[in-house]
Short mmCIF file of C-alpha atoms and ligand atoms in Angstrom, two decimals:
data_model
loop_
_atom_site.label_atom_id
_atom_site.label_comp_id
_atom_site.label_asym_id
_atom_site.label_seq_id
_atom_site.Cartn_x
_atom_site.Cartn_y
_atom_site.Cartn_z
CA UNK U 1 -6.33 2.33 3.01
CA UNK U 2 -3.93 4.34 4.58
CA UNK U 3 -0.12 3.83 3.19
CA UNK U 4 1.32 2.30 6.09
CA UNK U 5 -1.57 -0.31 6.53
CA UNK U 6 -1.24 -0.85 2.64
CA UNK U 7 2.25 -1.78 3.53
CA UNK U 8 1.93 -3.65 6.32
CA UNK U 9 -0.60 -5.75 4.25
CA UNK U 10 1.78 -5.85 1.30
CA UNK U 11 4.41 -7.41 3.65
CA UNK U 12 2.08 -10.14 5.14
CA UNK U 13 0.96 -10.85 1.90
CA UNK U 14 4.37 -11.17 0.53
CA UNK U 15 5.22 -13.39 3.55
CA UNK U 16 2.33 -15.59 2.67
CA UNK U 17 2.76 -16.34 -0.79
CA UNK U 18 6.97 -17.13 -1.28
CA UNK U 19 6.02 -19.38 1.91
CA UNK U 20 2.94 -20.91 -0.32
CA UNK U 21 5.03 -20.51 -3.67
CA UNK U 22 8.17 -22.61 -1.83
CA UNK U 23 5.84 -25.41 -1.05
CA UNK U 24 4.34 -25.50 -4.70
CA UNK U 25 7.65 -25.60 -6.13
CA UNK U 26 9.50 -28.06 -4.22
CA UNK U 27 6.71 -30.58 -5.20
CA UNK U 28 6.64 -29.92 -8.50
CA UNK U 29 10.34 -30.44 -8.57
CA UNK U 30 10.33 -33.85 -6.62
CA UNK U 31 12.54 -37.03 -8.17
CA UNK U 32 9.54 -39.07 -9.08
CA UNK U 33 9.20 -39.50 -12.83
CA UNK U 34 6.04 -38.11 -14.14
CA UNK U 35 4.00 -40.34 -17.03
CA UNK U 36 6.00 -39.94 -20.37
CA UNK U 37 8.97 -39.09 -17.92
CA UNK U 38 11.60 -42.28 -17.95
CA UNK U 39 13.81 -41.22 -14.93
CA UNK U 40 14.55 -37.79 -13.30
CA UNK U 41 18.46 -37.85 -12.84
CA UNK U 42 19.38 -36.89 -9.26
CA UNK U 43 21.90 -34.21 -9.85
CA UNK U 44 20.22 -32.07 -12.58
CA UNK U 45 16.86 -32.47 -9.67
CA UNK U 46 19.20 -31.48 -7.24
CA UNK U 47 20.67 -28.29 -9.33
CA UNK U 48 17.17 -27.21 -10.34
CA UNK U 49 16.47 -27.57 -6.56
CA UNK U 50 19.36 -25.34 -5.93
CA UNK U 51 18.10 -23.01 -8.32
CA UNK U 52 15.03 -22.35 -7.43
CA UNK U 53 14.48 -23.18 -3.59
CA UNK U 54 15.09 -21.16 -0.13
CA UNK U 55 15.70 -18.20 -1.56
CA UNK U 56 14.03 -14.68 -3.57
CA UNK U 57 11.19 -13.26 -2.78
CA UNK U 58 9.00 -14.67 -5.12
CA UNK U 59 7.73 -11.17 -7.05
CA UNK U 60 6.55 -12.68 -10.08
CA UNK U 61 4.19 -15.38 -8.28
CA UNK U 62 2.85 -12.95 -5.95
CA UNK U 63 1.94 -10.58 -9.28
CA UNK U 64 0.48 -13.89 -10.32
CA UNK U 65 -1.46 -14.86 -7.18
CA UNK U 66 -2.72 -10.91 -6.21
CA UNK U 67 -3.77 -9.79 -9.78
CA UNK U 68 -6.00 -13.23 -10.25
CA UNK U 69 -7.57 -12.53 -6.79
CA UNK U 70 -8.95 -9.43 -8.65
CA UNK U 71 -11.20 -11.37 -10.53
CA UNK U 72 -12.12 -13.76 -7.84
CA UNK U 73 -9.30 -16.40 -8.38
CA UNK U 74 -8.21 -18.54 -5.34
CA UNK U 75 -3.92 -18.76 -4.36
CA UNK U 76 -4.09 -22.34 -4.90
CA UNK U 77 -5.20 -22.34 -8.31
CA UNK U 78 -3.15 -19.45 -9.32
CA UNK U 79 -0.10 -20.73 -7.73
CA UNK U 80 0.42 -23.00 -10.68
CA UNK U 81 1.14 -20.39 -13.07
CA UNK U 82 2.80 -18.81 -10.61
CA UNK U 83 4.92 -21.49 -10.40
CA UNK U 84 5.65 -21.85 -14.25
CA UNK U 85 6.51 -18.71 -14.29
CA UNK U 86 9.19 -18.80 -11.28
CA UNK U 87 10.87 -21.76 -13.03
CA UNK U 88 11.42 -19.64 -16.02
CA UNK U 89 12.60 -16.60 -14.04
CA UNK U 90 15.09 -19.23 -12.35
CA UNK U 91 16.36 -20.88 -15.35
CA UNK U 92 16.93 -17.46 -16.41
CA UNK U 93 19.35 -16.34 -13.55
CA UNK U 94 21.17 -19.98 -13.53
CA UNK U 95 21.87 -19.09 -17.39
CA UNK U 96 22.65 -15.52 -17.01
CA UNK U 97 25.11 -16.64 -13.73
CA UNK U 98 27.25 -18.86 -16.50
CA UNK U 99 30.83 -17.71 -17.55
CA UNK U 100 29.61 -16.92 -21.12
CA UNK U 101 27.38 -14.58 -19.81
CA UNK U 102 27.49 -12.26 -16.47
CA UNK U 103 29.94 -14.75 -14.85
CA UNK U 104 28.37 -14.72 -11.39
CA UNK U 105 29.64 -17.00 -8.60
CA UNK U 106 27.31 -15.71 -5.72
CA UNK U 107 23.22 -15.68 -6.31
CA UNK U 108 20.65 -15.08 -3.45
CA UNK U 109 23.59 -14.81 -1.02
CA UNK U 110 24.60 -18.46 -1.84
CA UNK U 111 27.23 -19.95 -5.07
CA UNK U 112 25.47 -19.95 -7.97
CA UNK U 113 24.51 -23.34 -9.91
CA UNK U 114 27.69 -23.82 -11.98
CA UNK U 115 29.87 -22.95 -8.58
CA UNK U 116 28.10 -25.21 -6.72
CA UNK U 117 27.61 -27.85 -9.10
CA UNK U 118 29.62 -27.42 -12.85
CA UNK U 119 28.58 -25.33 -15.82
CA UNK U 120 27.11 -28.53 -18.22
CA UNK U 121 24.85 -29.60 -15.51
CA UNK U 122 23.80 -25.66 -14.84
CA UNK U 123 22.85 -25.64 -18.75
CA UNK U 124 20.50 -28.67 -18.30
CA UNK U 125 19.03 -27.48 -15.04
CA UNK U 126 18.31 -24.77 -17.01
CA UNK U 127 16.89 -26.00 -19.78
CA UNK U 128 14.91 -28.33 -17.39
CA UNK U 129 13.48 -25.44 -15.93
CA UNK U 130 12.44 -23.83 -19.05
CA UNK U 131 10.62 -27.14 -20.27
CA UNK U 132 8.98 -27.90 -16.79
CA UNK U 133 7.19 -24.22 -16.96
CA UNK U 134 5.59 -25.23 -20.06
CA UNK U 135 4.44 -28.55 -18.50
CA UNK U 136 2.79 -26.84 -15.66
CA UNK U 137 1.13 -24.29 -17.62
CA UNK U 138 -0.06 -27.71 -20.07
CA UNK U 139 -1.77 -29.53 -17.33
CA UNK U 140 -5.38 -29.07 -15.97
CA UNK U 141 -4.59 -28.15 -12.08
CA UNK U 142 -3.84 -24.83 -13.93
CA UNK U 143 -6.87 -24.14 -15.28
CA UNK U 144 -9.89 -26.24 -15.89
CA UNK U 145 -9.98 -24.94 -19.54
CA UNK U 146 -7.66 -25.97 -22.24
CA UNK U 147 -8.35 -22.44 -23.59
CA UNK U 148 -6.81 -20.78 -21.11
CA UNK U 149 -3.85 -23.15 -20.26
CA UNK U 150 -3.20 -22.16 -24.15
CA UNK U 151 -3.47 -18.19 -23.87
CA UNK U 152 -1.08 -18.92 -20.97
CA UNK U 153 1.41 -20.92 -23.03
CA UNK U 154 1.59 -18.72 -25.60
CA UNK U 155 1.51 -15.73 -23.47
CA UNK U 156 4.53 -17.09 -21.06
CA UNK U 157 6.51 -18.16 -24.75
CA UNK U 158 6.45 -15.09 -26.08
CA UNK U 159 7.04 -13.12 -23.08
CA UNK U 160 10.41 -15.19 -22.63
CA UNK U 161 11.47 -15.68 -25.76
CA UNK U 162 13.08 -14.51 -28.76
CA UNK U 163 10.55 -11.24 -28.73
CA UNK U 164 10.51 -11.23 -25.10
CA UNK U 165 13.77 -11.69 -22.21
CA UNK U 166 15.54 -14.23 -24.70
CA UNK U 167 15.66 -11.33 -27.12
CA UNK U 168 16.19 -8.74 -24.71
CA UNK U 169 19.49 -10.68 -23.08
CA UNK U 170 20.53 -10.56 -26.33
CA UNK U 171 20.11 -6.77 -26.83
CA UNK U 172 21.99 -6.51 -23.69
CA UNK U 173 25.48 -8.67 -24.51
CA UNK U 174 25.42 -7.00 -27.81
CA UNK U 175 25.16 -3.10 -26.24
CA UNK U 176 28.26 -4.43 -24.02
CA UNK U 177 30.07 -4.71 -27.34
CA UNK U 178 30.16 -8.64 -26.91
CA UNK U 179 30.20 -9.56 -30.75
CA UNK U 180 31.94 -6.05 -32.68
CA UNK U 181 35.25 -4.97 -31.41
CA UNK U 182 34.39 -5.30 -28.33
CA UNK U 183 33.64 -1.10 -27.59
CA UNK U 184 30.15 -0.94 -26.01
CA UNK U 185 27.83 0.88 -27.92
CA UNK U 186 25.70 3.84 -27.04
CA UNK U 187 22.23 3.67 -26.21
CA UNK U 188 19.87 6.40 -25.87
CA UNK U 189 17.47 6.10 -23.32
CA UNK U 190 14.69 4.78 -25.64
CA UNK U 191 16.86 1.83 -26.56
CA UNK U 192 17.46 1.33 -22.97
CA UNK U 193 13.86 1.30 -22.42
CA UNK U 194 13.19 -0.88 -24.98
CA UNK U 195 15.67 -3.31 -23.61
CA UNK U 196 14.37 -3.56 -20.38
CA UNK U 197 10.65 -4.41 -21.37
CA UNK U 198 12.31 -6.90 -23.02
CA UNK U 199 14.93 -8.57 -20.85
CA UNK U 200 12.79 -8.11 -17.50
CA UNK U 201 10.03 -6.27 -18.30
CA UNK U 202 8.18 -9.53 -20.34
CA UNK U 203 8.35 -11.71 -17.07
CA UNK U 204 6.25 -9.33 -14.83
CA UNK U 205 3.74 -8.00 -17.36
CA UNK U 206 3.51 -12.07 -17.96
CA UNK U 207 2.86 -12.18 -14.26
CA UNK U 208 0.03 -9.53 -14.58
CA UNK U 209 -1.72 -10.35 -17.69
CA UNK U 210 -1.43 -14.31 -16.47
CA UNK U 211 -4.02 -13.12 -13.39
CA UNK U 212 -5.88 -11.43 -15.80
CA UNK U 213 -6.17 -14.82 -18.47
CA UNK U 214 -6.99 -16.65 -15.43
CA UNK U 215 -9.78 -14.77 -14.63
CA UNK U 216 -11.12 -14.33 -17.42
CA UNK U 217 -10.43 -10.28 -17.49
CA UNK U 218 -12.20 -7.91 -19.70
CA UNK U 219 -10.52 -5.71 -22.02
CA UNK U 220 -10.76 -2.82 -19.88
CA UNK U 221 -9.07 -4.69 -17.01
CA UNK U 222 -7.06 -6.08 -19.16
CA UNK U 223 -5.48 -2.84 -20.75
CA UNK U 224 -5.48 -1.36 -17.23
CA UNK U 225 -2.93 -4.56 -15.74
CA UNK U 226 -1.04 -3.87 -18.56
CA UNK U 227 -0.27 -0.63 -18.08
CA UNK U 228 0.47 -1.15 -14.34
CA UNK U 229 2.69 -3.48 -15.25
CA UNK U 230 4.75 -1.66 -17.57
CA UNK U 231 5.68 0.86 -14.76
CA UNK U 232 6.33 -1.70 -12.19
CA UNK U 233 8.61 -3.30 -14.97
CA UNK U 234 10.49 0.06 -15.48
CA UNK U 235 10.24 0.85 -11.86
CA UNK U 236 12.10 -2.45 -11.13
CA UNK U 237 15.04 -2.26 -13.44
CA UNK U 238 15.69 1.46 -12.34
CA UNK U 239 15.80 -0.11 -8.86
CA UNK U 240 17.88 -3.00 -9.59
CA UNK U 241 20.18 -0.36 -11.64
CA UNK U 242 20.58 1.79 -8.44
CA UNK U 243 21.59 -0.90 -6.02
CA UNK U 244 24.65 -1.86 -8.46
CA UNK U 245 25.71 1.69 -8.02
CA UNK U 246 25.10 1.78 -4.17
CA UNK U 247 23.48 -1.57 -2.39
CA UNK U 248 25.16 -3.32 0.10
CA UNK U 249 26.30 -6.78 -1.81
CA UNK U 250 25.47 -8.72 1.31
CA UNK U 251 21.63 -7.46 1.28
CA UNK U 252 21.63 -7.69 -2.45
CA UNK U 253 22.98 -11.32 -2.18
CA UNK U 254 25.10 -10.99 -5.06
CA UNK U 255 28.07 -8.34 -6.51
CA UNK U 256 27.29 -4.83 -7.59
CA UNK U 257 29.14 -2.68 -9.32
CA UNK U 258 29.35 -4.89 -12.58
CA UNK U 259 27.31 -2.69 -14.51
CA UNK U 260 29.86 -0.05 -15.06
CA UNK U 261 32.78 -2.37 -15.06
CA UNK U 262 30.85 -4.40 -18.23
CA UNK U 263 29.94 -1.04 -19.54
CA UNK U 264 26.14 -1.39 -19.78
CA UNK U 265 24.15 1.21 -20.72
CA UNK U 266 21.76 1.66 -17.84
CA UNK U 267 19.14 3.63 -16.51
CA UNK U 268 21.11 5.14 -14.11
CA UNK U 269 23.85 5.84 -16.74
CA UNK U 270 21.65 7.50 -18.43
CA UNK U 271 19.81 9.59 -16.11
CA UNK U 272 22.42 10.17 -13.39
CA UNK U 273 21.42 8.95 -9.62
CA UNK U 274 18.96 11.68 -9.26
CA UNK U 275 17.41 11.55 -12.52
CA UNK U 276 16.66 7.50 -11.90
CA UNK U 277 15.32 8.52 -8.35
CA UNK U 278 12.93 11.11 -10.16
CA UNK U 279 12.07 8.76 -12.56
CA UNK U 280 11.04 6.00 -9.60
CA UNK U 281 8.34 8.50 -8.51
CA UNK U 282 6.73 9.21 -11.43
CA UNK U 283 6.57 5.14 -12.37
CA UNK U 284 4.85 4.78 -8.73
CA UNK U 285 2.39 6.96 -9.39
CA UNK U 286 1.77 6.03 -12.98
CA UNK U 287 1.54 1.96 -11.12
CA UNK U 288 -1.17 3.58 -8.91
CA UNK U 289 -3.34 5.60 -11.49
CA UNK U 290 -3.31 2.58 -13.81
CA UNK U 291 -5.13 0.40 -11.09
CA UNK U 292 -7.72 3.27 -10.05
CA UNK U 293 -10.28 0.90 -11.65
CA UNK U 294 -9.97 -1.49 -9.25
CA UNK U 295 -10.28 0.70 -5.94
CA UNK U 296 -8.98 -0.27 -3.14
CA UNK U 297 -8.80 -4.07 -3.88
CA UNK U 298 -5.46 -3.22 -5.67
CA UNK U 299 -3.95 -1.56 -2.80
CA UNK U 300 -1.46 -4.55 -2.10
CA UNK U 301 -0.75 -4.27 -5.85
CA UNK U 302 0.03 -0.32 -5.38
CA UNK U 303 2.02 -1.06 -2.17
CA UNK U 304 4.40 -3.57 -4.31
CA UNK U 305 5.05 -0.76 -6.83
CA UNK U 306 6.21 1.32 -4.36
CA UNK U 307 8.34 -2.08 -2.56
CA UNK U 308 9.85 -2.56 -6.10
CA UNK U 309 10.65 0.84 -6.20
CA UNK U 310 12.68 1.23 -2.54
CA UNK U 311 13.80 -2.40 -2.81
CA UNK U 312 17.00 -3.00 -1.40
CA UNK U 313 17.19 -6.64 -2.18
C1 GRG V 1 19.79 -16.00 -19.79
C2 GRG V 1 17.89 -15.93 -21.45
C3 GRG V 1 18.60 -15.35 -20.32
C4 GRG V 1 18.11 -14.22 -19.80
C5 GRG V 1 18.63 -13.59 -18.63
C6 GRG V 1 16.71 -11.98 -16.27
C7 GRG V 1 17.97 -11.96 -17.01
C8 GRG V 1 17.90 -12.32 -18.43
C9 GRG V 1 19.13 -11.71 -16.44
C10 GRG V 1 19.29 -11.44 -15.03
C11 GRG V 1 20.17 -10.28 -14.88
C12 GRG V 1 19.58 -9.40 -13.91
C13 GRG V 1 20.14 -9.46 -12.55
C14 GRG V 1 18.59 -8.58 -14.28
C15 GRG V 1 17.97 -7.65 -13.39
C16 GRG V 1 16.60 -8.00 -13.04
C17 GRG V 1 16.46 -9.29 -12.35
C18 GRG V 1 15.85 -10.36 -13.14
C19 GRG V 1 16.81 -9.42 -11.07
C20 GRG V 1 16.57 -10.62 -10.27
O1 GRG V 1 15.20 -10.73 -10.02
P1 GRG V 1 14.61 -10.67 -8.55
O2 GRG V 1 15.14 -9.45 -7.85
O3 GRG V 1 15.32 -11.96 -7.96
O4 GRG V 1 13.14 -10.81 -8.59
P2 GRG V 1 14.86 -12.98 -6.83
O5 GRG V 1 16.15 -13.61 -6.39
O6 GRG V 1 14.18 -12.22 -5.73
O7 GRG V 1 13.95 -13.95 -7.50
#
């Protein structure tokens, strides 16, 4: 397929699935009590709402939803897991928005949860969030096999966890010399790397290898997911480093510039604008070669590396 149709296809597609992934969402965050459940308290519902409706574009369940229709999954089913895994990307930005951590008032162009509501209930919203994901992933809609709903659980816990962007957040404060006398320390470029698979990477080679689990994936396609999403990981930190240097905070939806201010080690720190840019290229093309396997079925998956790569939002 020729690039421009790829992209075309990649924006239709991208359309299609935050509109699907919006409607999957709000019901699974509705105010009736669920059995087991004794009541769902309005304003913690209506802060998890906040967090994770009408807004982002939904990356992580479209990596869900596309890489499962490789092997022949349908959107609806996949949408569950797409779903569990949007939660835990949104508890992670309502947590990472607090005071105590990146103190950010503004989030997908609107006041972020403790502005709009108050920093305890923010916490709980969160931790709401993080506990709903694993109840989705637990329940049969998911996948008709316990088996699976269990590679998935384990696979989405370790992924945000302690090993995975729990660990990797906490890489993160301690490079900004949070917790020594308070001088950031220097990383090399391999312990930025190794920071970012943690803190974002996990979440989208989750998203990946959860189309693959659903599917039932062989090793080879297994091994060749993974490594496509390892550069689209990459790819999308470098990108989200560059627009705190230069995006526009109104298409960003949130302030830039913080990075340097909170003197993070970053990509672009360490490579220098063109460097990062250089970098990009070679992560787009190392997306593309990985999913050669699949021909052109993985076009729309080659047309989001390139997306994350020239994102400007
Ligand atoms: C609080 C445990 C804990 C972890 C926080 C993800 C994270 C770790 C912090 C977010 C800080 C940040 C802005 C990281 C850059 C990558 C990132 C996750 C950007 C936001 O993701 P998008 O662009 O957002 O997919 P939307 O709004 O489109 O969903």
């Amino acid at each position: 397929m020729a690039l421009k149709d790829a992209d075309a296809l990649l924006a239709d597609r991208l359309t299609t699935v935050a509109g699907e992934a919006e409607q999957v969402l709000a019901s699974l965050l509705a105010d009736t009590a669920l059995e087991g459940e004794t009541t769902r308290p309005k304003r913690v519902m209506d802060a998890m709402r906040h967090a994770c409706l009408g807004g982002g574009k939904r990356l992580r369940p479209f990596l869900v939803v596309e890489t499962a229709a490789l092997f022949g999954v349908g959107a609806a089913q996949a949408h569950f897991t797409g779903a569990a895994l949007e939660f835990v990307h949104c508890y992670s930005l309502v947590h990472d928005d607090l005071p105590a951590m990146d103190d950010d008032d503004l989030r997908r162009g609107r006041p972020t949860v403790h502005i709009a509501f108050d920093q305890a209930t923010a916490i709980l919203a969160g931790d709401a969030l993080l506990t709903l994901a694993f109840d989705v992933l637990a329940r049969p809609e998911t996948h008709r096999d316990a088996a699976v709903r269990v590679e998935l659980v384990t696979a989405l816990a370790r992924a945000s966890g302690i090993g995975g962007m729990v660990g990797g957040q906490m890489l993160d404060l301690a490079a900004e010399g949070r917790f020594g006398d308070g001088r950031p320390q220097h990383l090399t470029e391999a312990d930025i790397r190794r920071l970012q698979i943690m803190k974002t990477g996990a979440l989208l080679r989750f998203a990946c290898a959860a189309g693959a689990i659903l599917g039932a994936a062989d090793a080879k396609a297994r091994a060749a997911l993974e490594r496509y999403s390892h550069a689209l990981g990459e790819a999308f930190q470098i990108a989200d480093d560059l627009l705190d240097v230069e995006g526009d905070p109104v298409l960003v939806g949130k302030a830039t510039g913080k990075d340097a201010d909170a003197g993070k080690a970053t990509f672009v720190g360490a490579l220098g604008v063109a460097g990062a840019r250089k970098r990009l290229d070679a992560l787009v093309a190392e997306a593309a070669d990985a999913l050669a396997p699949f021909g052109e079925r993985a076009d729309v998956l080659k047309a989001a590396a390139r997306f994350v790569a020239n994102r400007q939002t």
